[in-house]
């Protein structure tokens, strides 16, 4: 059976990445992946400007212990000031252009106004309170590489650099299907043996958080013909994600249908929860994931396998954020698989701590209420004790 890392490597190696690009306006670019490098159209700052409200002057005019200069003119935001006349000072505001001839700005709190003359401090450094043109970045600088996912702060940077639109990869189109004879939608009364379906909904919403175009394939019975019909046209999607039916029971038919219509790359990984998990391809372009039916297994395998696959499909390198924490309580288990425990991460006296939450069965979802991260136990690890160093994966909500 593949280890977690082997399974993840097989997935990344098996990705057939996006080829189609589109140009979108900045307001539509949030969460999208860049399909080309981005070059600054203008630098930042665009021109030398004042960092403070105050008075612009030339330090060569500052003479004696009580320098005094006549006030002449004003530089305000949004217009070009005239040249600073030699031996004068000019009123200036934050963000306004520094007039030609000036090399410093004195903040208004440090001067004394006497009619039309300004009494200045005797010590003024050339360059003080001036934001230099291009000190942040220059026109023509490369701001982003291809494959970067754009967040609101990136959009702000792109707007500053004068870009109105960017080239991004087309969003992945993903079909999500739940399988199981027992599943009904919330809102329907339960008949004997039935339960409410939750995985498909959670998967669809996680995909939408990643900026993916989703298609809800509904719930299909554990019936070979129904499954074949549902998956027959799946070659038009970039990914097909099913839930349930990938284990070894008599009614676990998803794997069989995938094997008929496509090529299974693997169908098991040495992880807990989530051992029965299938990955493969249908035709040239479609990737499929058969995720396990237990709700927590479905969430964990989505995070470990589906999310990195989708990121890689958009030409971006998936990053695994693993932090070092200390165990806040004891936990014992049978070693053998890499295990992910639902945990509450918190800090105490500057130390990151992780508490194993009660209710770790892969069918138990109540603990998700307090889960803000996973503790990762290595294959050979059988116990953790209070204070032990442990690896944790924070779940960044909203990203
Ligand atoms: P399976 O992987 O099909 O063997 O299902 C494993 C367990 O997960 C069973 O208890 C199923 O009832 C449950 N299950 C399967 N699919 C779903 C789903 N979409 N929503 C909630 N529970 C599910
Ligand atoms: Mg099932």
mmCIF file of C-alpha atoms and ligand atoms in Angstrom:
data_model
loop_
_atom_site.group_PDB
_atom_site.id
_atom_site.type_symbol
_atom_site.label_atom_id
_atom_site.label_comp_id
_atom_site.label_asym_id
_atom_site.label_seq_id
_atom_site.Cartn_x
_atom_site.Cartn_y
_atom_site.Cartn_z
ATOM 1 C CA UNK A 1 0.000 0.000 0.000
ATOM 2 C CA UNK A 2 1.238 3.497 -0.791
ATOM 3 C CA UNK A 3 2.354 5.786 1.999
ATOM 4 C CA UNK A 4 0.796 9.231 2.199
ATOM 5 C CA UNK A 5 3.804 10.832 0.507
ATOM 6 C CA UNK A 6 3.905 8.220 -2.263
ATOM 7 C CA UNK A 7 0.195 8.714 -2.953
ATOM 8 C CA UNK A 8 0.614 12.499 -3.026
ATOM 9 C CA UNK A 9 3.577 12.211 -5.392
ATOM 10 C CA UNK A 10 1.628 9.924 -7.716
ATOM 11 C CA UNK A 11 -1.193 12.447 -7.840
ATOM 12 C CA UNK A 12 1.083 15.403 -8.608
ATOM 13 C CA UNK A 13 2.918 13.342 -11.260
ATOM 14 C CA UNK A 14 -0.457 12.355 -12.753
ATOM 15 C CA UNK A 15 -1.830 15.890 -13.146
ATOM 16 C CA UNK A 16 -2.666 16.992 -16.693
ATOM 17 C CA UNK A 17 -2.626 20.732 -16.113
ATOM 18 C CA UNK A 18 -4.865 23.490 -17.449
ATOM 19 C CA UNK A 19 -4.166 24.651 -20.988
ATOM 20 C CA UNK A 20 -6.871 27.269 -21.593
ATOM 21 C CA UNK A 21 -6.384 30.847 -20.432
ATOM 22 C CA UNK A 22 -8.651 33.847 -20.212
ATOM 23 C CA UNK A 23 -8.232 37.531 -19.476
ATOM 24 C CA UNK A 24 -10.187 38.896 -16.542
ATOM 25 C CA UNK A 25 -10.586 42.325 -14.970
ATOM 26 C CA UNK A 26 -8.989 42.777 -11.558
ATOM 27 C CA UNK A 27 -12.369 42.718 -9.812
ATOM 28 C CA UNK A 28 -12.872 39.190 -11.190
ATOM 29 C CA UNK A 29 -9.333 37.975 -10.517
ATOM 30 C CA UNK A 30 -9.619 37.142 -6.813
ATOM 31 C CA UNK A 31 -8.791 33.477 -6.209
ATOM 32 C CA UNK A 32 -7.689 32.931 -9.821
ATOM 33 C CA UNK A 33 -4.304 31.532 -10.894
ATOM 34 C CA UNK A 34 -2.033 33.653 -13.100
ATOM 35 C CA UNK A 35 -1.365 32.225 -16.558
ATOM 36 C CA UNK A 36 1.475 34.655 -17.350
ATOM 37 C CA UNK A 37 4.138 36.611 -15.502
ATOM 38 C CA UNK A 38 3.012 40.082 -14.500
ATOM 39 C CA UNK A 39 5.158 43.143 -15.215
ATOM 40 C CA UNK A 40 4.582 46.513 -13.523
ATOM 41 C CA UNK A 41 3.171 49.109 -15.907
ATOM 42 C CA UNK A 42 4.143 51.904 -13.518
ATOM 43 C CA UNK A 43 6.497 51.951 -10.551
ATOM 44 C CA UNK A 44 5.622 52.699 -6.936
ATOM 45 C CA UNK A 45 5.768 55.457 -5.900
ATOM 46 C CA UNK A 46 5.017 56.852 -9.343
ATOM 47 C CA UNK A 47 6.778 60.133 -8.393
ATOM 48 C CA UNK A 48 8.665 61.547 -5.397
ATOM 49 C CA UNK A 49 5.998 62.523 -2.877
ATOM 50 C CA UNK A 50 5.609 63.684 0.668
ATOM 51 C CA UNK A 51 5.184 61.170 3.488
ATOM 52 C CA UNK A 52 3.670 63.814 5.786
ATOM 53 C CA UNK A 53 1.701 67.044 5.907
ATOM 54 C CA UNK A 54 4.292 69.807 6.206
ATOM 55 C CA UNK A 55 6.655 72.093 4.293
ATOM 56 C CA UNK A 56 8.938 71.265 1.361
ATOM 57 C CA UNK A 57 12.304 73.011 1.177
ATOM 58 C CA UNK A 58 15.864 72.712 0.012
ATOM 59 C CA UNK A 59 18.274 71.905 2.844
ATOM 60 C CA UNK A 60 20.882 74.219 1.248
ATOM 61 C CA UNK A 61 18.603 77.122 2.316
ATOM 62 C CA UNK A 62 18.714 76.145 5.985
ATOM 63 C CA UNK A 63 21.236 78.440 7.571
ATOM 64 C CA UNK A 64 21.861 79.461 11.184
ATOM 65 C CA UNK A 65 20.252 78.441 14.474
ATOM 66 C CA UNK A 66 16.835 79.846 13.686
ATOM 67 C CA UNK A 67 16.275 79.340 9.966
ATOM 68 C CA UNK A 68 13.337 81.274 8.520
ATOM 69 C CA UNK A 69 11.956 80.920 4.974
ATOM 70 C CA UNK A 70 9.108 82.735 3.245
ATOM 71 C CA UNK A 71 6.126 80.550 2.334
ATOM 72 C CA UNK A 72 5.442 80.383 -1.380
ATOM 73 C CA UNK A 73 2.950 78.095 -3.081
ATOM 74 C CA UNK A 74 1.394 74.760 -2.250
ATOM 75 C CA UNK A 75 1.629 71.153 -3.440
ATOM 76 C CA UNK A 76 -1.583 69.201 -2.912
ATOM 77 C CA UNK A 77 -2.584 65.712 -4.045
ATOM 78 C CA UNK A 78 -3.569 65.199 -7.648
ATOM 79 C CA UNK A 79 -1.803 68.117 -9.325
ATOM 80 C CA UNK A 80 1.712 69.078 -10.372
ATOM 81 C CA UNK A 81 3.264 71.831 -8.231
ATOM 82 C CA UNK A 82 5.377 74.632 -9.649
ATOM 83 C CA UNK A 83 9.133 74.637 -9.051
ATOM 84 C CA UNK A 84 10.281 75.555 -5.530
ATOM 85 C CA UNK A 85 11.705 79.093 -5.735
ATOM 86 C CA UNK A 86 15.188 79.224 -4.265
ATOM 87 C CA UNK A 87 15.206 80.403 -0.647
ATOM 88 C CA UNK A 88 11.484 79.614 -0.026
ATOM 89 C CA UNK A 89 9.401 76.838 1.458
ATOM 90 C CA UNK A 90 6.208 75.330 0.006
ATOM 91 C CA UNK A 91 3.163 73.948 1.830
ATOM 92 C CA UNK A 92 2.824 70.233 1.037
ATOM 93 C CA UNK A 93 0.432 67.402 1.967
ATOM 94 C CA UNK A 94 0.804 63.632 2.353
ATOM 95 C CA UNK A 95 1.017 61.994 -1.078
ATOM 96 C CA UNK A 96 1.478 65.289 -2.954
ATOM 97 C CA UNK A 97 4.383 65.600 -5.436
ATOM 98 C CA UNK A 98 7.619 67.016 -4.056
ATOM 99 C CA UNK A 99 8.306 70.160 -6.126
ATOM 100 C CA UNK A 100 11.426 70.341 -8.248
ATOM 101 C CA UNK A 101 14.177 71.989 -6.223
ATOM 102 C CA UNK A 102 13.035 70.584 -2.858
ATOM 103 C CA UNK A 103 14.983 67.819 -1.115
ATOM 104 C CA UNK A 104 13.232 67.505 2.258
ATOM 105 C CA UNK A 105 9.879 67.893 3.990
ATOM 106 C CA UNK A 106 9.519 69.172 7.560
ATOM 107 C CA UNK A 107 6.368 68.019 9.358
ATOM 108 C CA UNK A 108 3.940 70.766 10.299
ATOM 109 C CA UNK A 109 4.261 69.976 14.034
ATOM 110 C CA UNK A 110 7.947 71.014 13.891
ATOM 111 C CA UNK A 111 7.545 74.538 12.474
ATOM 112 C CA UNK A 112 6.271 77.867 13.735
ATOM 113 C CA UNK A 113 4.278 80.030 11.381
ATOM 114 C CA UNK A 114 4.792 83.807 11.620
ATOM 115 C CA UNK A 115 2.531 85.396 9.035
ATOM 116 C CA UNK A 116 3.924 84.371 5.658
ATOM 117 C CA UNK A 117 7.220 83.121 7.015
ATOM 118 C CA UNK A 118 7.993 79.748 8.492
ATOM 119 C CA UNK A 119 10.425 79.213 11.332
ATOM 120 C CA UNK A 120 12.090 75.862 10.767
ATOM 121 C CA UNK A 121 14.137 73.522 12.948
ATOM 122 C CA UNK A 122 17.899 73.925 12.469
ATOM 123 C CA UNK A 123 18.589 70.266 11.812
ATOM 124 C CA UNK A 124 16.965 68.897 8.652
ATOM 125 C CA UNK A 125 18.275 65.882 6.713
ATOM 126 C CA UNK A 126 18.166 65.863 2.911
ATOM 127 C CA UNK A 127 15.544 63.288 1.861
ATOM 128 C CA UNK A 128 13.603 63.309 5.096
ATOM 129 C CA UNK A 129 9.868 62.575 4.768
ATOM 130 C CA UNK A 130 10.178 62.010 1.031
ATOM 131 C CA UNK A 131 8.973 58.756 -0.516
ATOM 132 C CA UNK A 132 11.224 58.197 -3.497
ATOM 133 C CA UNK A 133 9.946 57.319 -6.934
ATOM 134 C CA UNK A 134 10.346 53.558 -7.521
ATOM 135 C CA UNK A 135 11.619 52.768 -3.995
ATOM 136 C CA UNK A 136 8.961 50.034 -3.682
ATOM 137 C CA UNK A 137 9.202 48.698 -7.257
ATOM 138 C CA UNK A 138 10.050 50.048 -10.680
ATOM 139 C CA UNK A 139 8.140 50.177 -13.924
ATOM 140 C CA UNK A 140 9.036 46.974 -15.802
ATOM 141 C CA UNK A 141 9.756 44.940 -12.638
ATOM 142 C CA UNK A 142 8.436 41.376 -12.618
ATOM 143 C CA UNK A 143 5.789 41.312 -9.886
ATOM 144 C CA UNK A 144 4.432 37.752 -10.192
ATOM 145 C CA UNK A 145 5.337 34.444 -11.741
ATOM 146 C CA UNK A 146 2.845 32.253 -13.582
ATOM 147 C CA UNK A 147 0.791 29.971 -11.320
ATOM 148 C CA UNK A 148 0.369 32.384 -8.416
ATOM 149 C CA UNK A 149 -3.069 32.395 -6.839
ATOM 150 C CA UNK A 150 -4.329 35.947 -6.413
ATOM 151 C CA UNK A 151 -5.726 37.198 -3.111
ATOM 152 C CA UNK A 152 -7.191 40.639 -2.370
ATOM 153 C CA UNK A 153 -3.776 42.022 -1.323
ATOM 154 C CA UNK A 154 -2.322 40.874 -4.638
ATOM 155 C CA UNK A 155 -5.130 42.624 -6.488
ATOM 156 C CA UNK A 156 -4.240 45.813 -4.592
ATOM 157 C CA UNK A 157 -0.609 45.474 -5.709
ATOM 158 C CA UNK A 158 -1.654 44.845 -9.330
ATOM 159 C CA UNK A 159 -3.905 47.909 -9.315
ATOM 160 C CA UNK A 160 -1.053 50.030 -7.891
ATOM 161 C CA UNK A 161 1.159 48.796 -10.708
ATOM 162 C CA UNK A 162 -1.374 49.979 -13.286
ATOM 163 C CA UNK A 163 -2.793 46.642 -14.418
ATOM 164 C CA UNK A 164 -6.476 46.635 -15.320
ATOM 165 C CA UNK A 165 -6.699 42.949 -16.240
ATOM 166 C CA UNK A 166 -4.665 39.759 -15.978
ATOM 167 C CA UNK A 167 -4.354 36.477 -17.836
ATOM 168 C CA UNK A 168 -5.509 33.539 -15.688
ATOM 169 C CA UNK A 169 -6.100 29.841 -16.217
ATOM 170 C CA UNK A 170 -9.633 28.751 -16.836
ATOM 171 C CA UNK A 171 -11.226 27.430 -13.670
ATOM 172 C CA UNK A 172 -11.270 23.652 -13.304
ATOM 173 C CA UNK A 173 -14.724 22.139 -13.935
ATOM 174 C CA UNK A 174 -15.468 19.494 -11.359
ATOM 175 C CA UNK A 175 -18.328 16.998 -11.110
ATOM 176 C CA UNK A 176 -19.219 15.883 -7.573
ATOM 177 C CA UNK A 177 -21.308 12.762 -6.965
ATOM 178 C CA UNK A 178 -22.355 10.986 -3.771
ATOM 179 C CA UNK A 179 -23.001 7.248 -3.874
ATOM 180 C CA UNK A 180 -24.973 5.126 -1.447
ATOM 181 C CA UNK A 181 -28.407 3.466 -1.174
ATOM 182 C CA UNK A 182 -28.846 4.885 2.317
ATOM 183 C CA UNK A 183 -28.400 8.570 1.455
ATOM 184 C CA UNK A 184 -31.211 11.127 1.366
ATOM 185 C CA UNK A 185 -31.136 14.916 1.365
ATOM 186 C CA UNK A 186 -31.808 16.861 4.558
ATOM 187 C CA UNK A 187 -35.406 18.042 4.507
ATOM 188 C CA UNK A 188 -36.724 14.582 3.574
ATOM 189 C CA UNK A 189 -38.088 12.403 6.427
ATOM 190 C CA UNK A 190 -35.795 9.445 7.135
ATOM 191 C CA UNK A 191 -37.100 5.965 6.409
ATOM 192 C CA UNK A 192 -35.553 2.957 8.181
ATOM 193 C CA UNK A 193 -31.890 2.541 7.316
ATOM 194 C CA UNK A 194 -31.537 5.964 5.717
ATOM 195 C CA UNK A 195 -29.157 8.765 6.716
ATOM 196 C CA UNK A 196 -28.673 12.318 5.572
ATOM 197 C CA UNK A 197 -26.105 12.978 2.863
ATOM 198 C CA UNK A 198 -23.381 15.465 3.801
ATOM 199 C CA UNK A 199 -20.169 14.704 1.889
ATOM 200 C CA UNK A 200 -21.249 15.942 -1.512
ATOM 201 C CA UNK A 201 -22.360 19.252 -0.068
ATOM 202 C CA UNK A 202 -19.116 19.695 1.911
ATOM 203 C CA UNK A 203 -17.032 18.792 -1.153
ATOM 204 C CA UNK A 204 -18.917 21.226 -3.396
ATOM 205 C CA UNK A 205 -18.439 24.024 -0.888
ATOM 206 C CA UNK A 206 -14.749 23.304 -0.357
ATOM 207 C CA UNK A 207 -14.295 23.392 -4.125
ATOM 208 C CA UNK A 208 -16.081 26.709 -4.389
ATOM 209 C CA UNK A 209 -13.790 28.115 -1.686
ATOM 210 C CA UNK A 210 -10.893 27.170 -3.956
ATOM 211 C CA UNK A 211 -12.488 29.067 -6.844
ATOM 212 C CA UNK A 212 -13.484 25.933 -8.738
ATOM 213 C CA UNK A 213 -16.450 25.631 -11.087
ATOM 214 C CA UNK A 214 -18.617 22.885 -9.632
ATOM 215 C CA UNK A 215 -21.339 20.697 -11.059
ATOM 216 C CA UNK A 216 -23.573 18.889 -8.580
ATOM 217 C CA UNK A 217 -24.065 15.354 -9.847
ATOM 218 C CA UNK A 218 -26.496 14.464 -7.049
ATOM 219 C CA UNK A 219 -26.651 11.118 -5.274
ATOM 220 C CA UNK A 220 -26.463 7.807 -7.128
ATOM 221 C CA UNK A 221 -27.524 4.402 -5.817
ATOM 222 C CA UNK A 222 -25.096 1.527 -5.269
ATOM 223 C CA UNK A 223 -26.136 0.128 -8.602
ATOM 224 C CA UNK A 224 -23.666 -0.683 -11.342
ATOM 225 C CA UNK A 225 -25.909 0.562 -14.167
ATOM 226 C CA UNK A 226 -26.776 3.814 -12.389
ATOM 227 C CA UNK A 227 -23.086 4.442 -11.680
ATOM 228 C CA UNK A 228 -22.096 3.676 -15.274
ATOM 229 C CA UNK A 229 -24.777 6.058 -16.554
ATOM 230 C CA UNK A 230 -23.697 8.824 -14.221
ATOM 231 C CA UNK A 231 -20.011 8.525 -15.093
ATOM 232 C CA UNK A 232 -20.434 7.782 -18.815
ATOM 233 C CA UNK A 233 -20.165 11.445 -19.824
ATOM 234 C CA UNK A 234 -17.559 12.430 -17.267
ATOM 235 C CA UNK A 235 -14.843 12.926 -19.916
ATOM 236 C CA UNK A 236 -15.969 16.555 -20.283
ATOM 237 C CA UNK A 237 -14.880 17.459 -16.747
ATOM 238 C CA UNK A 238 -11.392 18.219 -15.479
ATOM 239 C CA UNK A 239 -12.070 16.268 -12.288
ATOM 240 C CA UNK A 240 -14.737 13.855 -11.120
ATOM 241 C CA UNK A 241 -15.039 13.391 -7.379
ATOM 242 C CA UNK A 242 -17.225 10.667 -5.926
ATOM 243 C CA UNK A 243 -17.948 9.892 -2.301
ATOM 244 C CA UNK A 244 -18.438 6.370 -0.954
ATOM 245 C CA UNK A 245 -18.322 2.923 -2.503
ATOM 246 C CA UNK A 246 -14.529 2.641 -2.867
ATOM 247 C CA UNK A 247 -13.992 0.141 -0.063
ATOM 248 C CA UNK A 248 -14.114 -3.648 -0.304
ATOM 249 C CA UNK A 249 -17.797 -4.340 0.508
ATOM 250 C CA UNK A 250 -20.170 -6.104 -1.895
ATOM 251 C CA UNK A 251 -21.873 -2.791 -2.665
ATOM 252 C CA UNK A 252 -18.662 -0.822 -3.224
ATOM 253 C CA UNK A 253 -18.939 -0.527 -6.991
ATOM 254 C CA UNK A 254 -17.343 2.860 -7.699
ATOM 255 C CA UNK A 255 -13.872 1.407 -8.131
ATOM 256 C CA UNK A 256 -15.197 -1.217 -10.530
ATOM 257 C CA UNK A 257 -16.905 1.394 -12.716
ATOM 258 C CA UNK A 258 -13.834 3.658 -12.691
ATOM 259 C CA UNK A 259 -11.712 0.675 -13.753
ATOM 260 C CA UNK A 260 -14.112 0.034 -16.657
ATOM 261 C CA UNK A 261 -14.224 3.581 -18.003
ATOM 262 C CA UNK A 262 -10.754 4.775 -17.026
ATOM 263 C CA UNK A 263 -7.428 3.853 -15.472
ATOM 264 C CA UNK A 264 -6.997 3.549 -11.724
ATOM 265 C CA UNK A 265 -3.628 4.800 -10.501
ATOM 266 C CA UNK A 266 -4.112 3.711 -6.867
ATOM 267 C CA UNK A 267 -7.046 2.900 -4.623
ATOM 268 C CA UNK A 268 -5.572 2.674 -1.146
ATOM 269 C CA UNK A 269 -3.213 4.750 0.982
ATOM 270 C CA UNK A 270 -1.688 4.067 4.382
ATOM 271 C CA UNK A 271 -3.555 6.850 6.157
ATOM 272 C CA UNK A 272 -6.189 7.125 8.839
ATOM 273 C CA UNK A 273 -8.889 8.147 8.305
ATOM 274 C CA UNK A 274 -9.254 7.608 4.572
ATOM 275 C CA UNK A 275 -7.529 4.340 3.669
ATOM 276 C CA UNK A 276 -9.885 3.512 0.779
ATOM 277 C CA UNK A 277 -9.215 6.374 -1.613
ATOM 278 C CA UNK A 278 -8.921 6.035 -5.374
ATOM 279 C CA UNK A 279 -7.158 8.228 -7.919
ATOM 280 C CA UNK A 280 -6.910 7.853 -11.671
ATOM 281 C CA UNK A 281 -7.867 9.187 -15.081
ATOM 282 C CA UNK A 282 -10.741 8.946 -17.522
ATOM 283 C CA UNK A 283 -9.630 9.607 -21.097
ATOM 284 C CA UNK A 284 -6.957 12.216 -21.822
ATOM 285 C CA UNK A 285 -8.043 15.060 -19.649
ATOM 286 C CA UNK A 286 -10.236 13.952 -16.732
ATOM 287 C CA UNK A 287 -8.868 13.086 -13.293
ATOM 288 C CA UNK A 288 -10.984 11.149 -10.853
ATOM 289 C CA UNK A 289 -10.964 10.838 -7.093
ATOM 290 C CA UNK A 290 -13.034 8.210 -5.344
ATOM 291 C CA UNK A 291 -13.183 9.525 -1.784
ATOM 292 C CA UNK A 292 -14.296 7.342 1.109
ATOM 293 C CA UNK A 293 -17.845 7.685 2.434
ATOM 294 C CA UNK A 294 -17.177 8.283 6.104
ATOM 295 C CA UNK A 295 -17.637 12.034 6.473
ATOM 296 C CA UNK A 296 -14.356 12.764 8.241
ATOM 297 C CA UNK A 297 -12.432 10.519 5.830
ATOM 298 C CA UNK A 298 -13.981 12.503 3.015
ATOM 299 C CA UNK A 299 -12.854 15.821 4.518
ATOM 300 C CA UNK A 300 -9.329 14.602 5.299
ATOM 301 C CA UNK A 301 -8.732 13.005 1.895
ATOM 302 C CA UNK A 302 -10.037 16.147 0.204
ATOM 303 C CA UNK A 303 -7.472 18.208 2.116
ATOM 304 C CA UNK A 304 -4.599 15.737 1.587
ATOM 305 C CA UNK A 305 -5.203 14.793 -2.050
ATOM 306 C CA UNK A 306 -7.875 16.759 -3.894
ATOM 307 C CA UNK A 307 -6.813 20.253 -2.831
ATOM 308 C CA UNK A 308 -3.139 19.838 -3.861
ATOM 309 C CA UNK A 309 -4.239 18.210 -7.123
ATOM 310 C CA UNK A 310 -6.452 21.156 -8.027
ATOM 311 C CA UNK A 311 -3.764 23.666 -7.096
ATOM 312 C CA UNK A 312 -1.237 21.789 -9.263
ATOM 313 C CA UNK A 313 -3.766 21.612 -12.122
ATOM 314 C CA UNK A 314 -3.740 25.434 -12.134
ATOM 315 C CA UNK A 315 0.108 25.396 -12.455
ATOM 316 C CA UNK A 316 0.663 26.362 -8.827
ATOM 317 C CA UNK A 317 2.914 24.497 -6.382
ATOM 318 C CA UNK A 318 0.837 23.191 -3.451
ATOM 319 C CA UNK A 319 2.371 24.181 -0.112
ATOM 320 C CA UNK A 320 2.049 22.025 2.977
ATOM 321 C CA UNK A 321 1.971 24.253 5.995
ATOM 322 C CA UNK A 322 3.100 22.037 8.879
ATOM 323 C CA UNK A 323 3.836 23.692 12.225
ATOM 324 C CA UNK A 324 5.518 22.331 15.320
ATOM 325 C CA UNK A 325 3.355 22.318 18.429
ATOM 326 C CA UNK A 326 3.234 20.598 21.817
ATOM 327 C CA UNK A 327 0.605 18.039 22.778
ATOM 328 C CA UNK A 328 -1.954 19.364 25.253
ATOM 329 C CA UNK A 329 -3.217 15.880 26.191
ATOM 330 C CA UNK A 330 -2.332 12.166 25.935
ATOM 331 C CA UNK A 331 -3.430 9.922 23.050
ATOM 332 C CA UNK A 332 -2.827 6.226 22.348
ATOM 333 C CA UNK A 333 -3.379 4.244 19.183
ATOM 334 C CA UNK A 334 -2.230 1.267 17.077
ATOM 335 C CA UNK A 335 0.699 2.346 14.916
ATOM 336 C CA UNK A 336 0.876 1.528 11.180
ATOM 337 C CA UNK A 337 -0.702 4.404 9.266
ATOM 338 C CA UNK A 338 -0.129 8.122 9.089
ATOM 339 C CA UNK A 339 -3.026 9.454 11.136
ATOM 340 C CA UNK A 340 -4.727 12.816 11.218
ATOM 341 C CA UNK A 341 -6.450 13.739 14.449
ATOM 342 C CA UNK A 342 -8.973 16.502 14.685
ATOM 343 C CA UNK A 343 -7.489 19.027 17.049
ATOM 344 C CA UNK A 344 -7.942 22.385 18.629
ATOM 345 C CA UNK A 345 -4.849 24.530 18.185
ATOM 346 C CA UNK A 346 -4.240 27.353 20.605
ATOM 347 C CA UNK A 347 -1.375 29.296 22.127
ATOM 348 C CA UNK A 348 -0.450 29.559 25.771
ATOM 349 C CA UNK A 349 2.438 31.744 26.932
ATOM 350 C CA UNK A 350 3.639 31.994 23.358
ATOM 351 C CA UNK A 351 3.691 28.207 22.815
ATOM 352 C CA UNK A 352 1.513 26.582 20.146
ATOM 353 C CA UNK A 353 -0.447 23.716 21.727
ATOM 354 C CA UNK A 354 -2.689 21.093 20.147
ATOM 355 C CA UNK A 355 -5.472 19.314 21.977
ATOM 356 C CA UNK A 356 -6.779 16.015 20.580
ATOM 357 C CA UNK A 357 -10.550 16.441 20.508
ATOM 358 C CA UNK A 358 -12.843 13.712 21.842
ATOM 359 C CA UNK A 359 -14.778 11.683 19.221
ATOM 360 C CA UNK A 360 -12.132 10.666 16.661
ATOM 361 C CA UNK A 361 -14.173 7.999 14.810
ATOM 362 C CA UNK A 362 -14.268 8.725 11.086
ATOM 363 C CA UNK A 363 -18.093 8.781 11.239
ATOM 364 C CA UNK A 364 -18.121 11.315 14.129
ATOM 365 C CA UNK A 365 -18.599 14.893 13.047
ATOM 366 C CA UNK A 366 -19.428 16.725 16.287
ATOM 367 C CA UNK A 367 -15.720 17.305 16.935
ATOM 368 C CA UNK A 368 -15.525 19.342 13.695
ATOM 369 C CA UNK A 369 -17.148 22.192 15.625
ATOM 370 C CA UNK A 370 -13.914 22.769 17.574
ATOM 371 C CA UNK A 371 -11.466 21.610 14.912
ATOM 372 C CA UNK A 372 -9.070 24.254 13.620
ATOM 373 C CA UNK A 373 -6.256 21.903 12.690
ATOM 374 C CA UNK A 374 -5.042 18.333 12.409
ATOM 375 C CA UNK A 375 -2.345 16.619 14.439
ATOM 376 C CA UNK A 376 -0.246 14.420 12.172
ATOM 377 C CA UNK A 377 0.967 11.127 13.685
ATOM 378 C CA UNK A 378 3.703 9.277 11.802
ATOM 379 C CA UNK A 379 3.233 5.613 10.829
ATOM 380 C CA UNK A 380 5.320 4.246 13.726
ATOM 381 C CA UNK A 381 4.042 6.578 16.415
ATOM 382 C CA UNK A 382 1.823 4.815 18.965
ATOM 383 C CA UNK A 383 1.285 7.467 21.601
ATOM 384 C CA UNK A 384 1.609 11.116 22.373
ATOM 385 C CA UNK A 385 1.981 12.492 25.850
ATOM 386 C CA UNK A 386 1.380 15.963 27.219
ATOM 387 C CA UNK A 387 4.263 18.222 26.194
ATOM 388 C CA UNK A 388 5.522 15.987 23.360
ATOM 389 C CA UNK A 389 6.580 17.868 20.222
ATOM 390 C CA UNK A 390 4.042 17.123 17.456
ATOM 391 C CA UNK A 391 3.358 18.209 13.881
ATOM 392 C CA UNK A 392 0.142 20.073 13.185
ATOM 393 C CA UNK A 393 -1.597 21.269 10.047
ATOM 394 C CA UNK A 394 -3.587 24.419 10.717
ATOM 395 C CA UNK A 395 -6.845 24.769 8.823
ATOM 396 C CA UNK A 396 -6.908 28.308 7.554
ATOM 397 C CA UNK A 397 -10.539 29.230 7.519
ATOM 398 C CA UNK A 398 -11.590 31.318 4.565
ATOM 399 C CA UNK A 399 -8.725 30.467 2.289
HETATM 400 P P1 LIG B 1 -18.785 3.714 2.086
HETATM 401 O O1 LIG B 1 -17.487 4.398 1.825
HETATM 402 O O2 LIG B 1 -19.743 3.847 0.952
HETATM 403 O O3 LIG B 1 -18.563 2.298 2.500
HETATM 404 O O4 LIG B 1 -19.451 4.473 3.303
HETATM 405 C C1 LIG B 1 -18.825 4.491 4.579
HETATM 406 C C2 LIG B 1 -19.748 5.135 5.608
HETATM 407 O O5 LIG B 1 -19.966 6.487 5.244
HETATM 408 C C3 LIG B 1 -21.112 4.528 5.697
HETATM 409 O O6 LIG B 1 -21.487 4.560 7.058
HETATM 410 C C4 LIG B 1 -21.990 5.437 4.868
HETATM 411 O O7 LIG B 1 -23.330 5.419 5.280
HETATM 412 C C5 LIG B 1 -21.357 6.777 5.119
HETATM 413 N N1 LIG B 1 -21.543 7.673 3.975
HETATM 414 C C6 LIG B 1 -21.267 7.350 2.683
HETATM 415 N N2 LIG B 1 -21.502 8.388 1.861
HETATM 416 C C7 LIG B 1 -21.943 9.379 2.643
HETATM 417 C C8 LIG B 1 -22.349 10.738 2.376
HETATM 418 N N3 LIG B 1 -22.339 11.216 1.139
HETATM 419 N N4 LIG B 1 -22.738 11.505 3.409
HETATM 420 C C9 LIG B 1 -22.717 11.007 4.666
HETATM 421 N N5 LIG B 1 -22.332 9.771 4.985
HETATM 422 C C10 LIG B 1 -21.953 8.954 3.999
HETATM 423 MG MG1 LIG B 2 -21.585 3.119 0.472
#
